[in-house]
Amino acid sequence: MASFDAVVIGAGAAGLFCAGMAGQLGSRVLLIDHGAKVAEKIRISGGGRCNFTNREVGHSNFLSANPHFCRSALARYTPQDFLALMARHQIAWHEKHKGQLFCDHSAQDIITMLLAECAKGQVERRQPCGVQAVRHTGSAFELDTDRGTVSAAKVVVATGGLSIPKIGASDFGYRLARQFGHRVIEPRPALVPLTFASADWEPLVPLAGLSLPVHVRTGAGKAAGQFLEDLLFTHRGLSGPAVLQISSYWQPGTALQINLAPDTDLEESLRQAKASSRRQLANELGSLLPARLAQAWLSTRVGMADKPMADQRDKDLQQLATSLQSWQLTPNGTEGYAKAEVTAGGIDTRELSSQTMESQRTPGLYFIGEVVDVTGWLGGYNFQWAWASAAACARAMSQATSMSQ
Ligand SMILES: Cc1cc2nc3c(=O)[nH]c(=O)nc-3n(C[C@H](O)[C@H](O)[C@H](O)COP(=O)(O)OP(=O)(O)OC[C@H]3O[C@@H](n4cnc5c(N)ncnc54)[C@H](O)[C@@H]3O)c2cc1C
C-alpha cells in the first residue's frame, strides 16, 4: 500500500495551495480530485480573471457561527503574502472596485502558479480519482480510492461547498466530517440571486436589465447585514453585487429593505419640486431616478404620473418617497446552488483548531477552504480564506512531520 505523510482530498484553490506548501515544507503529499481538471472554480472566477484576494481583509468580511475563528489564519497569511507569491511567478494584476484584486491576463495564471508550486513540492497528483472510504486506524488513515488503497498520517479535506454541482461540487466533506463526529452547520446557497413570487414580480419584469446603486439591509442585531452596492433587476427577481452580498445574510421568510436612491432625500426633493416645478410627476421623478424605474413605480399609483407637481398631495408624495427609499420586500427563495458563488454554513469551526484547522476530535484530520463554516463576502475574500486556511494547515502539518522524524 502506498504511504504518504498527507493526502489532500480536493484539488481546488485550498487543496492545491495546501499541497504545494506542505510539499515544499518537507511532507510527502498525495493530492486527489474526482474531477478530470483541477481548480475549475478558479478558472471561471471573476469573469475569467479571478478576483484572487482583496487589499483589506478582516474577520468582519466573513460570516460564520463562530465569527472570530478565521482571525488567526487570516493574520498569518495575508493578501500581501499572496501578492509576493504572484510576484515570484510574474503574474500581473490590477485593483478594481473596493480593493478587489484581479489578474490582468487570466485566471489560468493562478492555476498554473499553483500547479508549479505543487511540482516544486513534489506533490503526487491523482485525478480523476474518487475516494470511497476513509478509515482511521489509530495512528494513521487508510483511504480506498479509484486507484487503490493509500495510507497517510494526515488527511486534509478541501472538497469545497455545494455550489455549481456541474463542475464537481459534492457533499463529500460534510459526509466525512459527520463520519468523524463533527457537527455541520446547515449548508445554504450564498452570494446568490434572490427570487420573488411571480405574481408579486410581474409589474417589475419590464425593469429586467436595469442596474443602479442602492443601499440594502436585512436581519437584526449581530445577524444584520447591509451593503451599498449596485443592484440588478432580473426577470425572476434581484441580482447584482448588492443582492449577492445581502443573500448571504438573508434568512428565508424575512424581508429586505432597499433604498433605491441612497444619495438623495426624495421626500425633500419632491416637496421642493412641488413648490417650484411645472413638470408632471413622471418627469420630475424621472430626473431623480432612472426613468424606467420611475415609470414602473408610478404604474401602480393611479392618476399620479401625469398630474403636475403642484397638484400632487403631500401625503401621496411622502408615501411615494418612502416606498422608494424604504422598499420592503420578501424573497420567496434563491436561484440555488446552480447559481450560488459559494455555500454558507459547513463544518462547525468550534470543533477545529483556529491555528491549524485540525479536528479536535480526530488528530491528523484537517478541514480547509469553503467546506468549513467560514463564508466570505463578494470581492476576493473567499479565495483569501482558501489560501489562509490552507497555509495554516500546511505549516502545522510540516511541523508535526518534522517532529515525528
Ligand atoms: C462562478 C464563481 C465565481 C467565483 N468568483 C470568485 C472570485 O472572483 N473571488 C473569490 O474570492 N471567490 C470566488 N468564488 C468562490 C471561490 O471559487 C471558492 O470559495 C473557492 O474556490 C473555494 O476553494 P476550495 O478549495 O475550498 O473549493 P473548490 O475550489 O470548490 O475546490 C474543491 C475541489 O474538490 C473537488 N472535490 C469535490 N468533491 C470531491 C470528492 N468527493 N472527491 C474528490 N474531490 C472532490 C472538486 O472537484 C474541486 O476541485 C467564485 C465561485 C464561483 C462558483
JSON list of C-alpha atoms and ligand atoms in Angstrom, two decimals, residues 9-15 32-35 37-42 44-47 50-53 102 129-131 158-161 163-164 167-173 175 340-342 368-371 377 379-384 386, ligand 1:
[
{"chain": "A", "resi": 9, "resn": "ILE", "atom": "CA", "xyz": [-8.69, 15.50, -0.99]},
{"chain": "A", "resi": 10, "resn": "GLY", "atom": "CA", "xyz": [-9.85, 18.18, -3.44]},
{"chain": "A", "resi": 11, "resn": "ALA", "atom": "CA", "xyz": [-7.57, 19.97, -5.92]},
{"chain": "A", "resi": 12, "resn": "GLY", "atom": "CA", "xyz": [-9.34, 23.32, -5.85]},
{"chain": "A", "resi": 13, "resn": "ALA", "atom": "CA", "xyz": [-7.99, 26.60, -4.52]},
{"chain": "A", "resi": 14, "resn": "ALA", "atom": "CA", "xyz": [-7.37, 25.46, -0.95]},
{"chain": "A", "resi": 15, "resn": "GLY", "atom": "CA", "xyz": [-6.23, 21.91, -1.76]},
{"chain": "A", "resi": 32, "resn": "ILE", "atom": "CA", "xyz": [-6.60, 13.63, -5.16]},
{"chain": "A", "resi": 33, "resn": "ASP", "atom": "CA", "xyz": [-9.56, 15.06, -7.07]},
{"chain": "A", "resi": 34, "resn": "HIS", "atom": "CA", "xyz": [-12.56, 13.28, -8.56]},
{"chain": "A", "resi": 35, "resn": "GLY", "atom": "CA", "xyz": [-12.62, 15.74, -11.47]},
{"chain": "A", "resi": 37, "resn": "LYS", "atom": "CA", "xyz": [-9.43, 19.05, -14.30]},
{"chain": "A", "resi": 38, "resn": "VAL", "atom": "CA", "xyz": [-8.13, 20.92, -11.27]},
{"chain": "A", "resi": 39, "resn": "ALA", "atom": "CA", "xyz": [-9.42, 24.22, -9.87]},
{"chain": "A", "resi": 40, "resn": "GLU", "atom": "CA", "xyz": [-12.42, 24.65, -12.12]},
{"chain": "A", "resi": 41, "resn": "LYS", "atom": "CA", "xyz": [-13.80, 27.37, -9.84]},
{"chain": "A", "resi": 42, "resn": "ILE", "atom": "CA", "xyz": [-10.63, 29.40, -10.12]},
{"chain": "A", "resi": 44, "resn": "ILE", "atom": "CA", "xyz": [-14.45, 30.55, -14.00]},
{"chain": "A", "resi": 45, "resn": "SER", "atom": "CA", "xyz": [-13.99, 33.05, -11.18]},
{"chain": "A", "resi": 46, "resn": "GLY", "atom": "CA", "xyz": [-14.05, 36.81, -11.53]},
{"chain": "A", "resi": 47, "resn": "GLY", "atom": "CA", "xyz": [-15.38, 36.60, -15.09]},
{"chain": "A", "resi": 50, "resn": "CYS", "atom": "CA", "xyz": [-10.09, 35.58, -10.80]},
{"chain": "A", "resi": 51, "resn": "ASN", "atom": "CA", "xyz": [-10.64, 38.12, -8.04]},
{"chain": "A", "resi": 52, "resn": "PHE", "atom": "CA", "xyz": [-7.92, 36.31, -6.09]},
{"chain": "A", "resi": 53, "resn": "THR", "atom": "CA", "xyz": [-7.89, 38.49, -2.95]},
{"chain": "A", "resi": 102, "resn": "PHE", "atom": "CA", "xyz": [-7.82, 40.61, -10.38]},
{"chain": "A", "resi": 129, "resn": "CYS", "atom": "CA", "xyz": [-9.80, 9.69, -8.72]},
{"chain": "A", "resi": 130, "resn": "GLY", "atom": "CA", "xyz": [-12.73, 9.29, -6.36]},
{"chain": "A", "resi": 131, "resn": "VAL", "atom": "CA", "xyz": [-12.44, 8.39, -2.68]},
{"chain": "A", "resi": 158, "resn": "ALA", "atom": "CA", "xyz": [-10.51, 20.51, 0.79]},
{"chain": "A", "resi": 159, "resn": "THR", "atom": "CA", "xyz": [-13.58, 19.45, -1.18]},
{"chain": "A", "resi": 160, "resn": "GLY", "atom": "CA", "xyz": [-15.30, 22.86, -1.14]},
{"chain": "A", "resi": 161, "resn": "GLY", "atom": "CA", "xyz": [-19.01, 23.62, -0.95]},
{"chain": "A", "resi": 163, "resn": "SER", "atom": "CA", "xyz": [-22.30, 25.46, -5.41]},
{"chain": "A", "resi": 164, "resn": "ILE", "atom": "CA", "xyz": [-22.08, 24.76, -9.15]},
{"chain": "A", "resi": 167, "resn": "ILE", "atom": "CA", "xyz": [-18.21, 21.40, -12.23]},
{"chain": "A", "resi": 168, "resn": "GLY", "atom": "CA", "xyz": [-17.57, 18.89, -9.47]},
{"chain": "A", "resi": 169, "resn": "ALA", "atom": "CA", "xyz": [-19.06, 20.18, -6.22]},
{"chain": "A", "resi": 170, "resn": "SER", "atom": "CA", "xyz": [-20.03, 17.41, -3.81]},
{"chain": "A", "resi": 171, "resn": "ASP", "atom": "CA", "xyz": [-21.11, 16.91, -0.20]},
{"chain": "A", "resi": 172, "resn": "PHE", "atom": "CA", "xyz": [-18.14, 14.61, 0.43]},
{"chain": "A", "resi": 173, "resn": "GLY", "atom": "CA", "xyz": [-16.56, 16.92, 3.02]},
{"chain": "A", "resi": 175, "resn": "ARG", "atom": "CA", "xyz": [-20.27, 13.42, 4.99]},
{"chain": "A", "resi": 340, "resn": "ALA", "atom": "CA", "xyz": [-24.59, 30.48, -5.98]},
{"chain": "A", "resi": 341, "resn": "GLU", "atom": "CA", "xyz": [-20.94, 31.55, -5.89]},
{"chain": "A", "resi": 342, "resn": "VAL", "atom": "CA", "xyz": [-20.45, 29.94, -2.51]},
{"chain": "A", "resi": 368, "resn": "ILE", "atom": "CA", "xyz": [-9.72, 23.86, 4.89]},
{"chain": "A", "resi": 369, "resn": "GLY", "atom": "CA", "xyz": [-11.36, 26.26, 2.45]},
{"chain": "A", "resi": 370, "resn": "GLU", "atom": "CA", "xyz": [-15.05, 26.57, 1.70]},
{"chain": "A", "resi": 371, "resn": "VAL", "atom": "CA", "xyz": [-16.06, 23.25, 3.28]},
{"chain": "A", "resi": 377, "resn": "TRP", "atom": "CA", "xyz": [-18.19, 38.49, 1.11]},
{"chain": "A", "resi": 379, "resn": "GLY", "atom": "CA", "xyz": [-14.71, 40.64, -3.50]},
{"chain": "A", "resi": 380, "resn": "GLY", "atom": "CA", "xyz": [-11.86, 38.12, -3.27]},
{"chain": "A", "resi": 381, "resn": "TYR", "atom": "CA", "xyz": [-12.46, 37.16, 0.36]},
{"chain": "A", "resi": 382, "resn": "ASN", "atom": "CA", "xyz": [-13.35, 33.53, -0.35]},
{"chain": "A", "resi": 383, "resn": "PHE", "atom": "CA", "xyz": [-10.09, 32.90, -2.15]},
{"chain": "A", "resi": 384, "resn": "GLN", "atom": "CA", "xyz": [-8.15, 34.66, 0.62]},
{"chain": "A", "resi": 386, "resn": "ALA", "atom": "CA", "xyz": [-8.81, 29.33, 0.88]},
{"chain": "B", "resi": 1, "resn": "LIG", "atom": "C1", "xyz": [-18.82, 31.38, -10.59]},
{"chain": "B", "resi": 1, "resn": "LIG", "atom": "C2", "xyz": [-17.96, 31.58, -9.37]},
{"chain": "B", "resi": 1, "resn": "LIG", "atom": "C3", "xyz": [-17.13, 32.69, -9.30]},
{"chain": "B", "resi": 1, "resn": "LIG", "atom": "C4", "xyz": [-16.36, 32.92, -8.15]},
{"chain": "B", "resi": 1, "resn": "LIG", "atom": "N1", "xyz": [-15.55, 34.00, -8.12]},
{"chain": "B", "resi": 1, "resn": "LIG", "atom": "C5", "xyz": [-14.79, 34.24, -7.03]},
{"chain": "B", "resi": 1, "resn": "LIG", "atom": "C6", "xyz": [-13.89, 35.33, -7.01]},
{"chain": "B", "resi": 1, "resn": "LIG", "atom": "O1", "xyz": [-13.68, 36.02, -8.01]},
{"chain": "B", "resi": 1, "resn": "LIG", "atom": "N2", "xyz": [-13.21, 35.56, -5.84]},
{"chain": "B", "resi": 1, "resn": "LIG", "atom": "C7", "xyz": [-13.35, 34.76, -4.73]},
{"chain": "B", "resi": 1, "resn": "LIG", "atom": "O2", "xyz": [-12.72, 35.02, -3.70]},
{"chain": "B", "resi": 1, "resn": "LIG", "atom": "N3", "xyz": [-14.17, 33.69, -4.75]},
{"chain": "B", "resi": 1, "resn": "LIG", "atom": "C8", "xyz": [-14.88, 33.41, -5.87]},
{"chain": "B", "resi": 1, "resn": "LIG", "atom": "N4", "xyz": [-15.68, 32.30, -5.91]},
{"chain": "B", "resi": 1, "resn": "LIG", "atom": "C9", "xyz": [-15.68, 31.39, -4.74]},
{"chain": "B", "resi": 1, "resn": "LIG", "atom": "C10", "xyz": [-14.40, 30.51, -4.79]},
{"chain": "B", "resi": 1, "resn": "LIG", "atom": "O3", "xyz": [-14.31, 29.92, -6.08]},
{"chain": "B", "resi": 1, "resn": "LIG", "atom": "C11", "xyz": [-14.48, 29.41, -3.73]},
{"chain": "B", "resi": 1, "resn": "LIG", "atom": "O4", "xyz": [-14.78, 29.95, -2.46]},
{"chain": "B", "resi": 1, "resn": "LIG", "atom": "C12", "xyz": [-13.14, 28.66, -3.66]},
{"chain": "B", "resi": 1, "resn": "LIG", "atom": "O5", "xyz": [-12.88, 28.05, -4.91]},
{"chain": "B", "resi": 1, "resn": "LIG", "atom": "C13", "xyz": [-13.17, 27.63, -2.56]},
{"chain": "B", "resi": 1, "resn": "LIG", "atom": "O6", "xyz": [-11.98, 26.89, -2.62]},
{"chain": "B", "resi": 1, "resn": "LIG", "atom": "P1", "xyz": [-11.95, 25.38, -2.11]},
{"chain": "B", "resi": 1, "resn": "LIG", "atom": "O7", "xyz": [-10.61, 24.86, -2.49]},
{"chain": "B", "resi": 1, "resn": "LIG", "atom": "O8", "xyz": [-12.40, 25.28, -0.72]},
{"chain": "B", "resi": 1, "resn": "LIG", "atom": "O9", "xyz": [-13.06, 24.65, -3.00]},
{"chain": "B", "resi": 1, "resn": "LIG", "atom": "P2", "xyz": [-13.08, 24.43, -4.58]},
{"chain": "B", "resi": 1, "resn": "LIG", "atom": "O10", "xyz": [-12.24, 25.43, -5.26]},
{"chain": "B", "resi": 1, "resn": "LIG", "atom": "O11", "xyz": [-14.52, 24.33, -4.93]},
{"chain": "B", "resi": 1, "resn": "LIG", "atom": "O12", "xyz": [-12.38, 23.03, -4.79]},
{"chain": "B", "resi": 1, "resn": "LIG", "atom": "C14", "xyz": [-12.93, 21.83, -4.32]},
{"chain": "B", "resi": 1, "resn": "LIG", "atom": "C15", "xyz": [-12.32, 20.69, -5.11]},
{"chain": "B", "resi": 1, "resn": "LIG", "atom": "O13", "xyz": [-12.72, 19.48, -4.50]},
{"chain": "B", "resi": 1, "resn": "LIG", "atom": "C16", "xyz": [-13.07, 18.56, -5.52]},
{"chain": "B", "resi": 1, "resn": "LIG", "atom": "N5", "xyz": [-13.99, 17.59, -4.94]},
{"chain": "B", "resi": 1, "resn": "LIG", "atom": "C17", "xyz": [-15.28, 17.79, -4.53]},
{"chain": "B", "resi": 1, "resn": "LIG", "atom": "N6", "xyz": [-15.80, 16.65, -4.08]},
{"chain": "B", "resi": 1, "resn": "LIG", "atom": "C18", "xyz": [-14.82, 15.69, -4.20]},
{"chain": "B", "resi": 1, "resn": "LIG", "atom": "C19", "xyz": [-14.77, 14.32, -3.90]},
{"chain": "B", "resi": 1, "resn": "LIG", "atom": "N7", "xyz": [-15.83, 13.67, -3.42]},
{"chain": "B", "resi": 1, "resn": "LIG", "atom": "N8", "xyz": [-13.63, 13.65, -4.15]},
{"chain": "B", "resi": 1, "resn": "LIG", "atom": "C20", "xyz": [-12.55, 14.28, -4.67]},
{"chain": "B", "resi": 1, "resn": "LIG", "atom": "N9", "xyz": [-12.54, 15.58, -5.00]},
{"chain": "B", "resi": 1, "resn": "LIG", "atom": "C21", "xyz": [-13.67, 16.29, -4.75]},
{"chain": "B", "resi": 1, "resn": "LIG", "atom": "C22", "xyz": [-13.69, 19.40, -6.61]},
{"chain": "B", "resi": 1, "resn": "LIG", "atom": "O14", "xyz": [-13.63, 18.74, -7.86]},
{"chain": "B", "resi": 1, "resn": "LIG", "atom": "C23", "xyz": [-12.81, 20.64, -6.55]},
{"chain": "B", "resi": 1, "resn": "LIG", "atom": "O15", "xyz": [-11.69, 20.54, -7.43]},
{"chain": "B", "resi": 1, "resn": "LIG", "atom": "C24", "xyz": [-16.43, 32.03, -7.04]},
{"chain": "B", "resi": 1, "resn": "LIG", "atom": "C25", "xyz": [-17.24, 30.90, -7.14]},
{"chain": "B", "resi": 1, "resn": "LIG", "atom": "C26", "xyz": [-17.99, 30.67, -8.28]},
{"chain": "B", "resi": 1, "resn": "LIG", "atom": "C27", "xyz": [-18.85, 29.43, -8.34]}
]
